[in-house]
Short mmCIF file of C-alpha atoms and ligand atoms in Angstrom, two decimals:
data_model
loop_
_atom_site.label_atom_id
_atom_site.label_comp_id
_atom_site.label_asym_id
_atom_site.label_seq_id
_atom_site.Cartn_x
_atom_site.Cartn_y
_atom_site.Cartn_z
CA UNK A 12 -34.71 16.96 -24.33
CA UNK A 13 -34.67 13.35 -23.89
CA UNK A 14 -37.23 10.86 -22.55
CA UNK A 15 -36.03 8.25 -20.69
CA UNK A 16 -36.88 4.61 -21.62
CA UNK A 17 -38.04 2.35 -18.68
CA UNK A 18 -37.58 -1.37 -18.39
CA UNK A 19 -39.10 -1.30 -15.24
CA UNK A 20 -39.97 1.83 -12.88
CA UNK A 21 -36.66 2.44 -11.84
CA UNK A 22 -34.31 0.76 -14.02
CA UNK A 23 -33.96 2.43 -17.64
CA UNK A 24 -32.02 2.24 -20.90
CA UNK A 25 -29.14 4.02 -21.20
CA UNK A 26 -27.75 2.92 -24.63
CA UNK A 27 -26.79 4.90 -28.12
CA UNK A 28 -26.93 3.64 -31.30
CA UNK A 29 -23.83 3.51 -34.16
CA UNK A 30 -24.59 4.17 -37.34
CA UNK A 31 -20.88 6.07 -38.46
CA UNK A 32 -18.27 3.13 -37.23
CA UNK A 33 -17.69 0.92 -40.64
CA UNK A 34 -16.11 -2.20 -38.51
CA UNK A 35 -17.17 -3.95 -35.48
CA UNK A 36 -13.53 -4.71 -33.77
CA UNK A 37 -11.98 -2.60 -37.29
CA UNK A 38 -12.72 -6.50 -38.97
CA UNK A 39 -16.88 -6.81 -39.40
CA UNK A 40 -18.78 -4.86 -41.52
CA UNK A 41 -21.49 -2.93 -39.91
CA UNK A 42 -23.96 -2.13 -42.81
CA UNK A 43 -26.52 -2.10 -40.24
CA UNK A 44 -24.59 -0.15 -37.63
CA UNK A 45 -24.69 -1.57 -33.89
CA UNK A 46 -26.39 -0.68 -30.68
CA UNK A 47 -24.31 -0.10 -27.18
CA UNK A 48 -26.70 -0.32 -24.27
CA UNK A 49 -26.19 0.48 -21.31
CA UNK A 50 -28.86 0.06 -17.95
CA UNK A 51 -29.37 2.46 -15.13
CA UNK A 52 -31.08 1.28 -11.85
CA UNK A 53 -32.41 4.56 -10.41
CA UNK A 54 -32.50 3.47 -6.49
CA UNK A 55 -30.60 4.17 -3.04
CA UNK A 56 -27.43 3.34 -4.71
CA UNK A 57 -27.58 4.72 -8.23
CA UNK A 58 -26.33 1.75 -10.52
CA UNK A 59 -24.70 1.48 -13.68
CA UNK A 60 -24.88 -1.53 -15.79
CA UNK A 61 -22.12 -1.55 -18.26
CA UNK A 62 -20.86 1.48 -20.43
CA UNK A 63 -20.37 2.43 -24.20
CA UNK A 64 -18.08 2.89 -26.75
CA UNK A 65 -15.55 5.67 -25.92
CA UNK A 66 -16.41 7.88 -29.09
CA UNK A 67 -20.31 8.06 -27.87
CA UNK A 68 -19.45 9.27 -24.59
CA UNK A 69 -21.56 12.44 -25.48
CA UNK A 70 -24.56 11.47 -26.38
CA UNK A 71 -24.48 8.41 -23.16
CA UNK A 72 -23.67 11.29 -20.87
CA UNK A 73 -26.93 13.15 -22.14
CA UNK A 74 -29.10 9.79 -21.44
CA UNK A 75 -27.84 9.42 -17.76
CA UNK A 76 -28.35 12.90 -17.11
CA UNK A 77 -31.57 12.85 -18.21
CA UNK A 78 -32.78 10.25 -15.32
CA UNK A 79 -30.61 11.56 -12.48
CA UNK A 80 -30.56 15.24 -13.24
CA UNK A 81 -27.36 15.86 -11.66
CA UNK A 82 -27.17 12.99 -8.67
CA UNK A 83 -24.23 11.31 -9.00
CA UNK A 84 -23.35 7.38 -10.23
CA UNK A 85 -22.68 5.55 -6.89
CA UNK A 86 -22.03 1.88 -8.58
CA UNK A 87 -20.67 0.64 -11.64
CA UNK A 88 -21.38 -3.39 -12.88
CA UNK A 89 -19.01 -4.11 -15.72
CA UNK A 90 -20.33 -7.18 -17.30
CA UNK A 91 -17.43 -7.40 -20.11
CA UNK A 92 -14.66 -5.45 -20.75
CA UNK A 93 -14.02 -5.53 -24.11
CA UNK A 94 -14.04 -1.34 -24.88
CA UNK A 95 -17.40 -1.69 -26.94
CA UNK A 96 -18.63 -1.84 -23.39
CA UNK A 97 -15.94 -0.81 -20.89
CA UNK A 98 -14.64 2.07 -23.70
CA UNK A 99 -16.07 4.73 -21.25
CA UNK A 100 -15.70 3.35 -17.55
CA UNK A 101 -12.08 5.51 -17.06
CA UNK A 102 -14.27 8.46 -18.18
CA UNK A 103 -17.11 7.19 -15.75
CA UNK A 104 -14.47 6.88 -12.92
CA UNK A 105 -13.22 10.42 -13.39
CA UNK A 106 -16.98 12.17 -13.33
CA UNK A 107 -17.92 10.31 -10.12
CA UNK A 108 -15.02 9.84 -8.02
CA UNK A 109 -16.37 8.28 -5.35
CA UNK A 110 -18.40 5.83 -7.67
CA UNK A 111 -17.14 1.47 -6.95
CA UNK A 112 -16.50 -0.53 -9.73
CA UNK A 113 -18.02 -4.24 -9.79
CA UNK A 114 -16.44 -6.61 -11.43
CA UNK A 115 -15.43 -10.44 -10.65
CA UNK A 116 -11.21 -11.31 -9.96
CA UNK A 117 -10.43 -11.04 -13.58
CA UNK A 118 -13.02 -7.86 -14.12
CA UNK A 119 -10.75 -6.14 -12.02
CA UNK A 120 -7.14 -7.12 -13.53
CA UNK A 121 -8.41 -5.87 -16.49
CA UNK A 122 -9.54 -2.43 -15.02
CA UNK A 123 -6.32 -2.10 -14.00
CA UNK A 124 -4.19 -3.39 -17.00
CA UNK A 125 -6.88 -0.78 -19.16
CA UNK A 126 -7.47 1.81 -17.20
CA UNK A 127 -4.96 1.77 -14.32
CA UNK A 128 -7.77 1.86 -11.19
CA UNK A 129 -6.82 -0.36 -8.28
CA UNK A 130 -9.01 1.29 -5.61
CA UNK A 131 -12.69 1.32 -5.16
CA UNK A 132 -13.11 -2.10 -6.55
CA UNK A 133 -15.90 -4.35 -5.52
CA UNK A 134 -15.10 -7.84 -6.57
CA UNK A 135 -18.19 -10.50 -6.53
CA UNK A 136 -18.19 -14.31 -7.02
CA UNK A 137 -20.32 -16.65 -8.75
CA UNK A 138 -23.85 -16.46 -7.29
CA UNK A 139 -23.15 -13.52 -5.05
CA UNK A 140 -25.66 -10.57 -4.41
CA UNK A 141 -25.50 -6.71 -3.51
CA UNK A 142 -28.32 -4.80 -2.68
CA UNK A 143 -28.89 -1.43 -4.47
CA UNK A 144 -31.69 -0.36 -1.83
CA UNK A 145 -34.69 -1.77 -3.42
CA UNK A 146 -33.08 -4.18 -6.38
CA UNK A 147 -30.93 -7.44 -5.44
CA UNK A 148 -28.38 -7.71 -8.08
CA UNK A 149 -27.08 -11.72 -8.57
CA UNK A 150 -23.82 -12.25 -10.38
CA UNK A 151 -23.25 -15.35 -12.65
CA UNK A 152 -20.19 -15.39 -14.14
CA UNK A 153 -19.85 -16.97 -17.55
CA UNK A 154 -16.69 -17.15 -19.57
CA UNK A 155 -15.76 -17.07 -22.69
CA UNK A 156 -18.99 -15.29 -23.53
CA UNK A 157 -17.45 -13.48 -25.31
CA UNK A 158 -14.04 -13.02 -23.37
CA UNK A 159 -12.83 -15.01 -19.70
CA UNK A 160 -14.26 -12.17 -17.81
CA UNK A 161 -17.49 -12.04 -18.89
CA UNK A 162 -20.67 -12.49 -16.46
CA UNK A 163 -23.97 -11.64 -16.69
CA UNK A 164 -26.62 -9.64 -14.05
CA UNK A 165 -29.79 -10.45 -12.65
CA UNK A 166 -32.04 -8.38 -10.97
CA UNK A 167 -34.24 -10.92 -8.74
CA UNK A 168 -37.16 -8.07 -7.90
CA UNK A 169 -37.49 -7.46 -11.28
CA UNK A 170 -36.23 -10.82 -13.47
CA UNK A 171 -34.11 -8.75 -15.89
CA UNK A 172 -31.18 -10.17 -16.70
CA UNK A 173 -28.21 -8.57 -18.01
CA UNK A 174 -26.62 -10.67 -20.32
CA UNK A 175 -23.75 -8.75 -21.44
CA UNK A 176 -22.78 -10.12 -24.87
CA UNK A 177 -25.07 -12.64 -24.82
CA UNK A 178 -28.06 -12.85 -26.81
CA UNK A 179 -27.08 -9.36 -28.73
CA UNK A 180 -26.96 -8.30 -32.17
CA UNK A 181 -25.37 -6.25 -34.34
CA UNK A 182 -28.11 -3.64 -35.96
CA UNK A 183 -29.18 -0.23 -34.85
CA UNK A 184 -32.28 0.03 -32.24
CA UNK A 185 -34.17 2.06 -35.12
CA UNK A 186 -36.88 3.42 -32.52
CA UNK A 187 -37.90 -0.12 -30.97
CA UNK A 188 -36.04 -0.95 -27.97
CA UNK A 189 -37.46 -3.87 -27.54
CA UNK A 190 -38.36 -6.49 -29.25
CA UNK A 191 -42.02 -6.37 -29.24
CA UNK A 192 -41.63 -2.68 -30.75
CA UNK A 193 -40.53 -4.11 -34.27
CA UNK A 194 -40.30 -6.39 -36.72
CA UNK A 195 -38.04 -8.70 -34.69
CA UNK A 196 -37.73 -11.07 -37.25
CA UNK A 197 -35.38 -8.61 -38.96
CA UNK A 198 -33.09 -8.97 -36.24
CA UNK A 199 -32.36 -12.77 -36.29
CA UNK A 200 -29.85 -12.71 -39.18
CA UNK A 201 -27.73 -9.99 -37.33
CA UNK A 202 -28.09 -11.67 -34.16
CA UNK A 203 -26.83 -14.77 -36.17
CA UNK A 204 -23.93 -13.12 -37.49
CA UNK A 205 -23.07 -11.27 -34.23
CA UNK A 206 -23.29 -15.09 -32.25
CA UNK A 207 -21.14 -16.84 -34.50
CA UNK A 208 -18.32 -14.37 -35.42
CA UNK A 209 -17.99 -13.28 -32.00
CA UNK A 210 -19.14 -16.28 -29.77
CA UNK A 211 -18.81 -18.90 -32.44
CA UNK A 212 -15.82 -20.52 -31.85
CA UNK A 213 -17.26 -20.87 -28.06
CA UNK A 214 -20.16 -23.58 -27.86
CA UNK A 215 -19.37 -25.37 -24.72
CA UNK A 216 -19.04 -22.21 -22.85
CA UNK A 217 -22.23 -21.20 -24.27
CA UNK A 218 -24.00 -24.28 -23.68
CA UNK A 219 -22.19 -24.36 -19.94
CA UNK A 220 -23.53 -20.26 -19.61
CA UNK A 221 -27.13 -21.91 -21.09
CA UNK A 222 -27.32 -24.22 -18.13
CA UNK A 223 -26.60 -21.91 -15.52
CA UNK A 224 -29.01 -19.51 -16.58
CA UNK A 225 -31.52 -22.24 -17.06
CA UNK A 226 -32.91 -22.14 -13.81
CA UNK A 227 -33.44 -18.47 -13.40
CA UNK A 228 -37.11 -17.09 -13.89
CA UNK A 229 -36.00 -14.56 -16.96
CA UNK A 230 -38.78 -11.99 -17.92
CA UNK A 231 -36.92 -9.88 -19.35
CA UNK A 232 -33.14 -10.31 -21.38
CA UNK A 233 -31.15 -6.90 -21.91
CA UNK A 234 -27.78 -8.05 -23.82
CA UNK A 235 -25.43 -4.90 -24.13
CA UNK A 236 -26.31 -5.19 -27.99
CA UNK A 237 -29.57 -5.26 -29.82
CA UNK A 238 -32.73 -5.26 -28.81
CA UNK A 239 -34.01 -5.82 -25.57
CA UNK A 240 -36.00 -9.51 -25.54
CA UNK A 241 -39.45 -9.60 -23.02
CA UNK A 242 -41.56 -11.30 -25.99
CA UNK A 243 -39.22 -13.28 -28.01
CA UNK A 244 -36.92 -15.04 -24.75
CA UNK A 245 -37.92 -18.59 -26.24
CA UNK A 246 -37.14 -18.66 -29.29
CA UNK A 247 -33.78 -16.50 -28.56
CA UNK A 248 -32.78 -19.22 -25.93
CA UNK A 249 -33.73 -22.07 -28.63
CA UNK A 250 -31.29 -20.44 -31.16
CA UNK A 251 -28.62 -20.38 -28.69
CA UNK A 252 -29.00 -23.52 -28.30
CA UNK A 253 -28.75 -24.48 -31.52
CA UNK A 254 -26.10 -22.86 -32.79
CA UNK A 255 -24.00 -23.67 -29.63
CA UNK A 256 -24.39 -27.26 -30.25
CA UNK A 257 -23.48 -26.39 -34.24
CA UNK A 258 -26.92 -28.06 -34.83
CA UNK A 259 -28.01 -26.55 -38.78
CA UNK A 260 -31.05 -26.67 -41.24
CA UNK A 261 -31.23 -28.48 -44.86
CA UNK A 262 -29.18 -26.31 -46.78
CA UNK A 263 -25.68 -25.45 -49.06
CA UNK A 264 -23.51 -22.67 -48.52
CA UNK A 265 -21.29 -22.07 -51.79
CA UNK A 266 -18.54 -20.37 -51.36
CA UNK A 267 -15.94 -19.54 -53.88
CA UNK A 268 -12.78 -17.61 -55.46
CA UNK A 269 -12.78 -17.06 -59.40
CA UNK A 270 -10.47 -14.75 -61.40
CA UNK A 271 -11.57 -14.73 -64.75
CA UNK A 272 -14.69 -16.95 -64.10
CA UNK A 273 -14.00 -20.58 -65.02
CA UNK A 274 -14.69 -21.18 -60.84
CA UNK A 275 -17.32 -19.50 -60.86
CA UNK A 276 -18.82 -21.30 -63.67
CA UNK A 277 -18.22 -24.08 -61.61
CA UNK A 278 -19.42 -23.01 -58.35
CA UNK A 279 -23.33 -22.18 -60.66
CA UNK A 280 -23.01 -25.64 -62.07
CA UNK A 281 -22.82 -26.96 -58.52
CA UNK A 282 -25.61 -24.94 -57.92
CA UNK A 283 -27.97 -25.25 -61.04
CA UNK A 284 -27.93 -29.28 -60.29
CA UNK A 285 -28.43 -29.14 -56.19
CA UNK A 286 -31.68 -26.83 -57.17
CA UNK A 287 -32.39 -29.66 -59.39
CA UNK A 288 -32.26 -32.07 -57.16
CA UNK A 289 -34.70 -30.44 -54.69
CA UNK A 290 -32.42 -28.11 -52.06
CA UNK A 291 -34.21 -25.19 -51.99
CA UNK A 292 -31.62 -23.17 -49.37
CA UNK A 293 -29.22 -22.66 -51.69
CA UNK A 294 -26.54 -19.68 -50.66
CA UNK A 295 -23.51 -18.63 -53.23
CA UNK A 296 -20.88 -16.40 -51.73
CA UNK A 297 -18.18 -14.85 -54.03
CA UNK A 298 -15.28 -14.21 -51.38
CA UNK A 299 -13.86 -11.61 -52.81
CA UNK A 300 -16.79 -10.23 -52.65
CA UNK A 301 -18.43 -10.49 -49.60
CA UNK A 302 -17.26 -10.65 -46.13
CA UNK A 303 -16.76 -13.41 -44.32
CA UNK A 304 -18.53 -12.41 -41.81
CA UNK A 305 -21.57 -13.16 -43.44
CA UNK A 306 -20.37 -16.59 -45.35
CA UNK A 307 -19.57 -18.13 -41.57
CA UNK A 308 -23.02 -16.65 -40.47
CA UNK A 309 -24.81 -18.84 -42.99
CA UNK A 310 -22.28 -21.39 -42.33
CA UNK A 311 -23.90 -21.62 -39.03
CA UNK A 312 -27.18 -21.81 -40.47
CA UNK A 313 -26.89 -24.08 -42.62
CA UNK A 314 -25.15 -28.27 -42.73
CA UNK A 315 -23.60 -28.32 -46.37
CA UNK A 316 -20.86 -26.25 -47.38
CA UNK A 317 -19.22 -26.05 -50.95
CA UNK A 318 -16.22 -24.68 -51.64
CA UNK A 319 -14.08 -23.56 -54.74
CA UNK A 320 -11.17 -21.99 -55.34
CA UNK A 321 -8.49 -21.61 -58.09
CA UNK A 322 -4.97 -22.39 -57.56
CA UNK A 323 -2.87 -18.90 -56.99
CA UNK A 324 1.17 -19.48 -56.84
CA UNK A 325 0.28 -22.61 -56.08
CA UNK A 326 -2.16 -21.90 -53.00
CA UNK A 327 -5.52 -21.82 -52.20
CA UNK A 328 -7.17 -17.79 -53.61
CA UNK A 329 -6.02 -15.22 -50.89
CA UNK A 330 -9.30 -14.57 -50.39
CA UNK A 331 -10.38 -18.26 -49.39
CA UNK A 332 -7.14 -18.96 -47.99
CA UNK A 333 -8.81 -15.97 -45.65
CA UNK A 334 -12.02 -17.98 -45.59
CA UNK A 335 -11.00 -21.16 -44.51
CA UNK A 336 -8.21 -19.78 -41.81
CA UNK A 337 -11.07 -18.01 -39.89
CA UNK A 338 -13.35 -21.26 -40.26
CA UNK A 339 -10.49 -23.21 -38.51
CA UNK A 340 -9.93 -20.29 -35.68
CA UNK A 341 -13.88 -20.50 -35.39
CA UNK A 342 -14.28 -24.34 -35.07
CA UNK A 343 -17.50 -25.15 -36.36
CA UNK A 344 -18.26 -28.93 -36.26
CA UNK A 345 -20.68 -31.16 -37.84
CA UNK A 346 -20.72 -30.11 -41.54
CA UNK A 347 -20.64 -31.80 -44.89
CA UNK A 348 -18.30 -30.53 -47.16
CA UNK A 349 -17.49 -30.43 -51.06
CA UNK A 350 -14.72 -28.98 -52.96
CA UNK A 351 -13.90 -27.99 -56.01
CA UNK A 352 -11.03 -25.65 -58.22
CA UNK A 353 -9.48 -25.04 -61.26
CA UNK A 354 -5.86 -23.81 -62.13
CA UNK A 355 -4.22 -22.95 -65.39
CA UNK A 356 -1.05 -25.00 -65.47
CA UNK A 357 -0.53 -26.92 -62.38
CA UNK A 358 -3.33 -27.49 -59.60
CA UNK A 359 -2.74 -26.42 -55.82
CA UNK A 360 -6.58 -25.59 -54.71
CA UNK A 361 -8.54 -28.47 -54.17
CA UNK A 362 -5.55 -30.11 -52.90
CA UNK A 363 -5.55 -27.42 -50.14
CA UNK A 364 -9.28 -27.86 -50.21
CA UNK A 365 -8.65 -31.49 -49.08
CA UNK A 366 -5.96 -30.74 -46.42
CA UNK A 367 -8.91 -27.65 -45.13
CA UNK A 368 -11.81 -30.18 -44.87
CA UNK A 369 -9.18 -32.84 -43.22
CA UNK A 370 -7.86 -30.46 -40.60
CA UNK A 371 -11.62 -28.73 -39.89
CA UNK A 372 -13.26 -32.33 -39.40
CA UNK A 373 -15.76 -32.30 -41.97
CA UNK A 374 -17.38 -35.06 -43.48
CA UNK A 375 -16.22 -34.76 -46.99
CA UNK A 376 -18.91 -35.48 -49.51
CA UNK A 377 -18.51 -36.61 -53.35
CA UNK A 378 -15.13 -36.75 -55.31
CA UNK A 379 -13.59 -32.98 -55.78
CA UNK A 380 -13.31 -31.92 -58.90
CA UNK A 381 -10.26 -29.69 -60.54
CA UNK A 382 -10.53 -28.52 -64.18
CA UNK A 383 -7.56 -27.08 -66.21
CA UNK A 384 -8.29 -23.50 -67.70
CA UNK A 385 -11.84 -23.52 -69.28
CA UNK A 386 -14.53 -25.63 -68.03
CA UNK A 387 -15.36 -28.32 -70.04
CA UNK A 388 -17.97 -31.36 -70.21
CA UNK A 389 -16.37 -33.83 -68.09
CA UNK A 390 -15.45 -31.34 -65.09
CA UNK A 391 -18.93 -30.25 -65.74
CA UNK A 392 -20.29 -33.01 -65.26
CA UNK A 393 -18.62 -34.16 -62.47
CA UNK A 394 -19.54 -30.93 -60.85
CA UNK A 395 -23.19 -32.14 -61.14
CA UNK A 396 -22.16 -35.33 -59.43
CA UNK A 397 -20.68 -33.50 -56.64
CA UNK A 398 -23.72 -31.81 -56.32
CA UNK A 399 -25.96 -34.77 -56.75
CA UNK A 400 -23.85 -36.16 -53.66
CA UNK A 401 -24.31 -33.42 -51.50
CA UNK A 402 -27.99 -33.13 -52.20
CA UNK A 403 -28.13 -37.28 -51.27
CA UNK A 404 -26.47 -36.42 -47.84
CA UNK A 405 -28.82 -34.02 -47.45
CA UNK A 406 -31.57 -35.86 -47.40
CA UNK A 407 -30.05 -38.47 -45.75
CA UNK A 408 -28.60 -36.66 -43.11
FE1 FEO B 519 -19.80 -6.45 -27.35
FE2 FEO B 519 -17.37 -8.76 -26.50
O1 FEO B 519 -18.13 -7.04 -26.70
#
């Protein structure tokens, strides 16, 4: 038996939670596993607002069965079709034959380039409305959030909108659907980590999708991951916002590659003297050891970044070369940056380090400093002034 959740007397949650899948798009860890959701508007025309992942087909079925009790799906939305969402619409399509899938122009190139379905399409424009009896559903498309297709939902009666990708997390809905069933707060590094590894690279669209949706009367935000947002809408918007813009608090990000330790001893020197000197945010990142995922998350968070590598055949660390690669794909702007390395016989890193911060558009900050082999007291030192730099254009900033 199932209960059905409402977010409204006839519209109701459909989603399932992920706890077993290890990588969001096989590339982002999901320690925290991720939520799929999926909306049902129970009316004259029975409407489905997105789907799930194919492998939870099962346990979706059982949800949308347990509101219709056998009446079949007359109308499919598909928000985004990237298969976290659209995994399960050829499965969808097959169970209700007769069902019409809605989707703007290049919605419905992809159904057919994914799924092969050219008939029964319903294509809708920017601003448009259908009627599902007693609900008025208005399009908006905005692209690029997270792929060209992507639009977003609202439901004027009701002033829920269906944001797609937008505004989601990654995490598991651990009981609390929405966000004034939980410790929200949890939620905002996830959500963090979800924006700027999937919609990162994408501020103007964001800020362009921000505008649009500016003017609608939202009471309630149900993104196709995460929780659902009826208390927390402000701040939400506000962190959009900010991270579309690449706007960032007082704070270092260290991040760094060490074989045998001599970077790394440089990377806590950095450190030791930018606590010193009064920056309390202070967060070190081993590469090798932790994803990036999570390094560009508090890249977003934060203004300074620090980085540190050792020479390897005469390149950056695979493992920062890795790093910085997926900073440049990403694009973030408006950062301070410091480098530093070390190398053993001849030095490759910091040079690379240079070229990185050059080609990214950083402001680079203090002289970088490459040490030969052990550290010793004058690289160590001028680690400290690298630090004492970056903690200057901190507060300067
Ligand atoms: Fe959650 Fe872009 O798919």
């Amino acid at each position: 038996m199932y209960i059905p959740v409402k977010l409204s007397e006839n519209i109701f949650y459909a989603g399932v939670n992920d706890r077993r899948t290890a990588l969001f798009e096989n590339l982002m860890p999901l320690d925290k596993g991720v939520a799929y959701n999926s909306y049902l508007i129970n009316d004259n025309l029975i409407t489905l607002i997105d789907t799930v992942e194919v492998g939870q087909i099962d346990k979706f079925l059982k949800k949308i069965d347990a509101v219709l009790k056998g009446r079949k799906i007359d109308r499919l939305v598909i928000n985004h079709m990237e298969p976290d969402h659209a995994g399960s619409v050829k499965i969808i399509a097959k169970l209700y034959p007769d069902i019409r899938l809605i989707g703007n122009k290049k919605t419905l190139e992809m159904i057919n380039g994914y799924f092969g379905i050219t008939n029964n399409l319903i294509e809708v424009k920017e601003g448009e409305t259908l009627n599902t009896g007693h609900h008025t559903l208005q399009f908006f498309m905005t692209p690029m959030v997270h792929w060209p297709e992507a639009m977003v939902t609202y439901v004027q009666e009701e002033k829920i909108l269906f944001s797609a990708d937008a505004f989601g997390s990654f995490g598991t809905l651990d009981g609390g659907i929405f966000d004034d069933e939980m410790e929200f707060a949890t939620f905002e590094d996830e959500m963090r980590r979800y924006y700027s590894n999937i919609a990162g690279k994408y501020g103007s669209p964001v800020q362009k999708a921000l505008e649009k949706l500016s003017g609608l009367d939202i009471k309630m935000i149900a993104s196709t991951h995460g929780p659902i947002l009826r208390k927390h809408i402000p701040e939400v918007l506000n962190l959009y916002n900010r991270w579309s813009r690449y706007e960032a608090g007082e704070g270092v990000v260290i991040a760094y590659a060490s074989m045998y330790g001599n970077t790394e001893e440089m990377a806590e020197t950095v450190a030791r003297k930018l606590a010193e000197e009064g920056v309390k945010a202070i967060r070190m990142y081993d590469v090798s050891k932790t994803h990036f995922s999570y390094i560009i998350s508090d890249i977003f968070r934060y203004r300074s970044v620090i980085l540190g590598s050792p020479t390897y055949n005469n390149e950056l660390h695979p493992n920062m070369e890795a790093l910085v690669t997926k900073l440049l794909h990403t694009g973030i702007k408006n950062r301070y940056i410091g480098v530093f390395g070390s190398c053993t016989w001849a030095g490759a890193a910091v040079k690379k380090l240079n070229e990185f911060a050059s080609a990214i558009n950083w402001e680079q900050v203090g002289i970088p400093v490459e040490e030969k082999q052990a550290l010793k007291e004058e690289k160590y030192l001028a680690c400290r002034e690298l630090a004492l730099a970056m903690a200057k254009r901190l507060k300067n900033c």
